[in-house]
Coordinates of C-alpha atoms in Angstrom, one line a residue:
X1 CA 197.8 3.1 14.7
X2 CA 199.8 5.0 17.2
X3 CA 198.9 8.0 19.6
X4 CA 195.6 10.0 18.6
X5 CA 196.4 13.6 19.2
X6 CA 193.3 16.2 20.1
X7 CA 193.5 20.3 20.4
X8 CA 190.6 22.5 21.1
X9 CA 190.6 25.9 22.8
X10 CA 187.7 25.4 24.1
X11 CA 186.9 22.9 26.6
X12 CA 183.3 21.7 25.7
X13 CA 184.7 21.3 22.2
X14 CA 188.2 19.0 22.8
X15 CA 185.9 16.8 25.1
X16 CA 184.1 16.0 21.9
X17 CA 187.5 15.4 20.3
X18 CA 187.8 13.0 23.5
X19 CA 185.2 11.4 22.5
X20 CA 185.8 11.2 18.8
X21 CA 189.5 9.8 19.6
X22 CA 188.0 6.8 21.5
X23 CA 186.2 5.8 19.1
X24 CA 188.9 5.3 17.1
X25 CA 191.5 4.1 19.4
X26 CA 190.6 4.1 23.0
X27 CA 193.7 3.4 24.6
X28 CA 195.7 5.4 22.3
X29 CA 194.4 9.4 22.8
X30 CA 196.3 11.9 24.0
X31 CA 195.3 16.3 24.5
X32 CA 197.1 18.9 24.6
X33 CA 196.7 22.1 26.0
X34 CA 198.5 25.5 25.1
X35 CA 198.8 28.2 28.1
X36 CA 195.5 26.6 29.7
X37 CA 195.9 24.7 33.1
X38 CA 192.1 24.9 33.5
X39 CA 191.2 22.9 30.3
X40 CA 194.3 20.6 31.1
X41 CA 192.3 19.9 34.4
X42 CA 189.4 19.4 32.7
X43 CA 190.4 16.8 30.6
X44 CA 192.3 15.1 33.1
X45 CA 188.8 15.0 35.4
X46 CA 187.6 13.2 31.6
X47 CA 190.3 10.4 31.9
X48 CA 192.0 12.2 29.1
X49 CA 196.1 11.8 29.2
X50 CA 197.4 15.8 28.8
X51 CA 200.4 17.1 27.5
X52 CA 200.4 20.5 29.0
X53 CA 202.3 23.1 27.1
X54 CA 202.8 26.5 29.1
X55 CA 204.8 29.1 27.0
X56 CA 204.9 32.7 27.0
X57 CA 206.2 33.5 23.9
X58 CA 202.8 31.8 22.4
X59 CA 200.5 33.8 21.1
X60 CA 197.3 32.3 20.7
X61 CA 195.8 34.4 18.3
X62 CA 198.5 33.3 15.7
X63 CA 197.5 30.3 14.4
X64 CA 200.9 29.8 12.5
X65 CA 202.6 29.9 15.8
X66 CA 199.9 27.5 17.1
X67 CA 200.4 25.4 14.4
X68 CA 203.9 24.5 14.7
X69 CA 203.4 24.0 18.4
X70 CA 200.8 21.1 17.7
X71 CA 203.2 19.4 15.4
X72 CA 205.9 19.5 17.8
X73 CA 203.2 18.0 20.0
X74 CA 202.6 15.1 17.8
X75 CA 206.3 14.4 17.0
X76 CA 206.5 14.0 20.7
X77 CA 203.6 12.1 21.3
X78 CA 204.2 9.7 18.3
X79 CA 200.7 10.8 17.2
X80 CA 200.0 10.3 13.3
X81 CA 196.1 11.2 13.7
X82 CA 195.4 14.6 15.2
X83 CA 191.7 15.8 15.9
X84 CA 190.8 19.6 15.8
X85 CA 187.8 21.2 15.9
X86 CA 185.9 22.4 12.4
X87 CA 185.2 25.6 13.5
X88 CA 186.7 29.3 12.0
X89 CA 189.7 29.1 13.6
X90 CA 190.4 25.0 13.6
X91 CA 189.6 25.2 9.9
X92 CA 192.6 27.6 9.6
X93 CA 194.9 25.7 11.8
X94 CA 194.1 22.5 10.7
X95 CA 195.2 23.8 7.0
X96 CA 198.6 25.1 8.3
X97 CA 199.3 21.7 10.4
X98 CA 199.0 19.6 7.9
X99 CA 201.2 21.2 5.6
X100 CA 203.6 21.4 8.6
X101 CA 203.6 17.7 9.1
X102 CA 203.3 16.6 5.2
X103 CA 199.6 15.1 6.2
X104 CA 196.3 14.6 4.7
X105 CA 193.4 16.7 5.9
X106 CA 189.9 16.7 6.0
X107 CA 187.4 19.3 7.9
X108 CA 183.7 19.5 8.0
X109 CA 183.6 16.0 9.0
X110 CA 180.7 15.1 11.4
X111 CA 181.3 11.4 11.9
X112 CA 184.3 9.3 11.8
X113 CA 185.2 5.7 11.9
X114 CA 188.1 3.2 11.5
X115 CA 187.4 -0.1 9.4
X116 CA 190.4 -2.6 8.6
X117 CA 193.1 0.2 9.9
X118 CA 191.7 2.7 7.7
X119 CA 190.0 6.0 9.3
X120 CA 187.0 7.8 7.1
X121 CA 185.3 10.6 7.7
X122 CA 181.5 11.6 7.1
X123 CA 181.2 15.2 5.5
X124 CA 178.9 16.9 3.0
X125 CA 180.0 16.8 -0.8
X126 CA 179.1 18.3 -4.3
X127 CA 178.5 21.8 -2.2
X128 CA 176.5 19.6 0.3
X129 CA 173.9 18.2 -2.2
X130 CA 175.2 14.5 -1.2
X131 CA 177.3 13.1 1.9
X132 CA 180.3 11.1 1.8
X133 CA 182.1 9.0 2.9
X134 CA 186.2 10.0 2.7
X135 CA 189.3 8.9 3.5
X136 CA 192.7 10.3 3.6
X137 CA 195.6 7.9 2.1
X138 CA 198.7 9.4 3.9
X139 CA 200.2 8.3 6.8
X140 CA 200.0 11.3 8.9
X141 CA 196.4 12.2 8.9
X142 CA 194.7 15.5 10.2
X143 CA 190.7 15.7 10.8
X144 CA 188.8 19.0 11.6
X145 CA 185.4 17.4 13.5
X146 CA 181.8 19.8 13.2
X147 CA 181.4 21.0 16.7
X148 CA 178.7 18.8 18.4
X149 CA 178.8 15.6 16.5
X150 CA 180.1 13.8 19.5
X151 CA 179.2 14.0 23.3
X152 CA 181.4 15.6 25.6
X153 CA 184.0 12.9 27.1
X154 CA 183.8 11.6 30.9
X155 CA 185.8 9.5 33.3
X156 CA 188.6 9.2 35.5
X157 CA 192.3 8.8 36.0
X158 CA 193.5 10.9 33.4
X159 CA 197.2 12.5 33.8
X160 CA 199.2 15.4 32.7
X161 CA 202.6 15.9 31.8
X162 CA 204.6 19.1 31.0
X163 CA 205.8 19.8 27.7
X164 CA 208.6 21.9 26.2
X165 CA 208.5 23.0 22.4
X166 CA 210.3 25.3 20.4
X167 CA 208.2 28.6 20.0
X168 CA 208.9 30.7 16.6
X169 CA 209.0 34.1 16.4
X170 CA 205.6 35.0 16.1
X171 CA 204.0 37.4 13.3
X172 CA 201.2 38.7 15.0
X173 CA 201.8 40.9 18.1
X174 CA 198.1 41.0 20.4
X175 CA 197.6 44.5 21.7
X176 CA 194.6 44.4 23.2
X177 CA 191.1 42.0 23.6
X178 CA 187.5 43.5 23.1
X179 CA 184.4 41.6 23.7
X180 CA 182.5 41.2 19.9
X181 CA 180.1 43.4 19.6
X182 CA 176.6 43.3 18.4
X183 CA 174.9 40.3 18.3
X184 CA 176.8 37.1 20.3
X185 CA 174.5 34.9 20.2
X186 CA 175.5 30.8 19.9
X187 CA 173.0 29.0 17.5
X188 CA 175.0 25.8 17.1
X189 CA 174.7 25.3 21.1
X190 CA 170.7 26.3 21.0
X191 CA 168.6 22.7 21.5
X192 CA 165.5 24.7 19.6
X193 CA 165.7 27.0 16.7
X194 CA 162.5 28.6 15.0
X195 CA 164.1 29.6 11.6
X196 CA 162.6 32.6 9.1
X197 CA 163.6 32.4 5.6
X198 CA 162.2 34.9 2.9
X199 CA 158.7 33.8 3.6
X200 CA 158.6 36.5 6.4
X201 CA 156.5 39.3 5.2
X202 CA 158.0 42.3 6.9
X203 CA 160.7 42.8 9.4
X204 CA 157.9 44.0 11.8
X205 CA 157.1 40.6 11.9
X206 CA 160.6 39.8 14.0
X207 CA 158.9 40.7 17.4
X208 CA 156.2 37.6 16.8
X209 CA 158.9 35.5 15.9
X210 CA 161.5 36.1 18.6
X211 CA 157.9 35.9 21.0
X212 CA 157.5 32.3 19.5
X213 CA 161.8 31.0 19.9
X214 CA 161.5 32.3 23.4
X215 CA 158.0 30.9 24.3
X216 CA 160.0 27.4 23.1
X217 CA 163.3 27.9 24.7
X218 CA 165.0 28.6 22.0
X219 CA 166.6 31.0 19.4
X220 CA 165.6 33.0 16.4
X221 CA 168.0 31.8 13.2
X222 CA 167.5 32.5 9.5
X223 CA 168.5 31.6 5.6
X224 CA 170.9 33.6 4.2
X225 CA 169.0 36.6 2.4
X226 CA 167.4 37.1 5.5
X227 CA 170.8 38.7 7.3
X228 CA 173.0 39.6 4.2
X229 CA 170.0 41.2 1.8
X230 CA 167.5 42.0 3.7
X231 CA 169.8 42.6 7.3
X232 CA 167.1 42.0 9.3
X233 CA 169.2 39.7 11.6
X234 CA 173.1 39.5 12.0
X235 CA 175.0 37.1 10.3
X236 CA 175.9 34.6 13.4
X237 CA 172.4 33.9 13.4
X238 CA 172.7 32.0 9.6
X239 CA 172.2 28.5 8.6
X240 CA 173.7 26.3 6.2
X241 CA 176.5 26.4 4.1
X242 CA 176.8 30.1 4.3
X243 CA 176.7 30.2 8.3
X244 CA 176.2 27.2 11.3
X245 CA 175.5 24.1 10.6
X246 CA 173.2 23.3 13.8
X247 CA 171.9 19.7 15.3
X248 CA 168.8 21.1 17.9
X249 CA 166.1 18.8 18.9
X250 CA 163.6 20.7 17.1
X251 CA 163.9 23.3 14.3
X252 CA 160.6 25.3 13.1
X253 CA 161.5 26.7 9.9
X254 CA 158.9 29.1 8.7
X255 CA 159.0 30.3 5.3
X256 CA 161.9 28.4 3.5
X257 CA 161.4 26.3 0.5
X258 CA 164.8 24.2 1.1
X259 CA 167.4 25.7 -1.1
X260 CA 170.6 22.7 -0.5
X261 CA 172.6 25.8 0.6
X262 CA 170.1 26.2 3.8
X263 CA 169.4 22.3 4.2
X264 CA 172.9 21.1 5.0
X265 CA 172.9 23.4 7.7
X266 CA 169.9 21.9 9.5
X267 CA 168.9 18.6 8.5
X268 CA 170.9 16.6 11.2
X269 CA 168.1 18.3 13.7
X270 CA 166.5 15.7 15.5
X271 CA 162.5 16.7 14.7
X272 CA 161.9 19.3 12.3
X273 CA 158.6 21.3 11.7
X274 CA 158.2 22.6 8.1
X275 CA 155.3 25.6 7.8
X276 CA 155.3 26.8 4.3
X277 CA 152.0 28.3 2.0
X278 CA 153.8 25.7 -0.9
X279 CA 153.1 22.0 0.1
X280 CA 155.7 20.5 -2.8
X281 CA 158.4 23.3 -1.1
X282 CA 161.5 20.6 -0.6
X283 CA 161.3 21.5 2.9
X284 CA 159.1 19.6 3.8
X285 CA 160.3 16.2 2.4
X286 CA 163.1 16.5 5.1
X287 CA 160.4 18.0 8.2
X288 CA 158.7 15.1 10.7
X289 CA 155.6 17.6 10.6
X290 CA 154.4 19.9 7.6
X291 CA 152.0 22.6 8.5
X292 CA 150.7 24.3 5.0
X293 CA 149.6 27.3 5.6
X294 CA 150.6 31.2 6.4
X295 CA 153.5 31.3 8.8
X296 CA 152.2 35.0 10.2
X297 CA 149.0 32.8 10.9
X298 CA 150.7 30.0 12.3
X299 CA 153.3 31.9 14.5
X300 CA 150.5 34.1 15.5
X301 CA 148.0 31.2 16.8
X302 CA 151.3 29.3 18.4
X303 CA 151.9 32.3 20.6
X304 CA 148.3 32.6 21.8
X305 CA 148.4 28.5 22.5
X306 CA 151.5 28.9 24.5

């Protein structure tokens, strides 16, 4: 194998893709950075070895440009494996890379490994009713790894190098940047989620439930039909296949029977707590502790204990 090559924009993120790349190859990982000394520092602090590309004519917010960048990058770097991260926009860029550089791609994948020279990733199949295990058969390979399967990377005596690409022209001119509005909130980061799905009687029941989620540290998520039928919450606050696909030490879903399309979204959490009026509901074949009974009653009477 030669040089692993990692990209994130974010710096918790491409510490993960540290991480990852180690695994695989530990002496062979290299990171660039795009118009970002600070995450090049950060990595370097991580033991990571940084090609630093400063440019600017690169406009971050087109991904094409970004794109033929990284494979530039890899060309450079000898790098026939390059780690991005699965998230909206590493989806994207991991689609235009590989058809830049003629490679295989998979994304989605939330474990990978190398047996006998041959790298396989772990990602959810048949519209996430099964997992699988998958490799890619080309010789330049590109994988898009769920955010927070690995730990962030640490060490020491990383370095950093300057590097000079050619920048296209790009087709996207940025005229301005606006915080999002609305709701911002970060589910996958949350370590405890207290979930509602259609079981929840009335949006007037929200308060109790956001009482609960904060009375535990944690956030308030949802199914689907919870934010796009009923819009009771926003749509960053959805699990599964649909929205986030979250790992928290504990998830208390209330009121969800355990449709696949919700499941694959929250079943790599480390305890879950299923509290649903239906004791066959599939949820609870996947919770640690099944409470059978009215979730109103239950999230009531957990507020009052807390």
């Amino acid at each position: 194998m030669t040089a692993i090559l990692i990209y994130s924009d974010q710096d918790g993120f491409a510490l993960e893709l540290a991480t990852a790349a180690r695994s695989l190859a530990p002496d062979q990982l290299k990171a660039v950075t795009v118009n970002n000394d600070a995450q090049a520092q950060v990595l370097t602090d991580a033991g990571v070895d940084v090609l630093k590309i400063n440019n600017d004519g690169i406009v971050l917010a087109d991904v094409a440009v970004v794109a033929a960048v990284l494979a530039q990058a890899a060309e450079k770097a000898n790098a026939d494996v390059i780690l991005l991260t699965s998230n909206r926009r590493g989806k994207e860029l991991s689609g235009r890379l590989a058809q830049l550089t003629g490679a295989g791609c998979l994304t989605d994948v939330s474990h990978i490994t190398a047996e006998g020279g041959n790298i396989q990733g772990r990602r959810n199949a048949l519209g996430g009713a099964t997992v699988a295990m998958q490799a890619i058969n080309t010789d330049k390979k590109v994988f898009a790894l769920m955010p927070r399967s690995f730990e962030p990377a640490s060490g020491s005596g990383g370095s950093m190098e300057d590097l000079e690409v050619n920048v296209p022209a790009a087709s996207v001119k940025l005229v301005e940047i606006k915080e999002k509005s609305g709701d911002n909130v970060d589910i996958e980061a949350a370590e405890v989620l207290v979930t509602v799905g259609q079981g929840l009687a009335d949006v007037s029941q929200l308060p109790a439930v956001e009482e609960l989620a904060k009375k535990l540290g944690g956030e308030v998520a949802c199914s689907k039909p919870v934010a796009t039928d009923k819009k009771w919450l926003s749509e960053e606050r959805i699990i599964g296949l649909s929205g986030k696909k979250c790992k928290p030490k504990l998830a208390v879903i209330l009121g969800i029977s355990g449709q696949v399309q919700f499941t694959v979204g929250i079943r790599d959490a480390k305890t879950i707590v299923s509290v649903n009026t239906d004791e066959n509901a599939f949820m609870n074949t996947m919770a640690d502790y099944i409470l059978v009974g009215d979730l109103h009653q239950a999230v009531e009477e957990l507020n009052s204990k807390l």
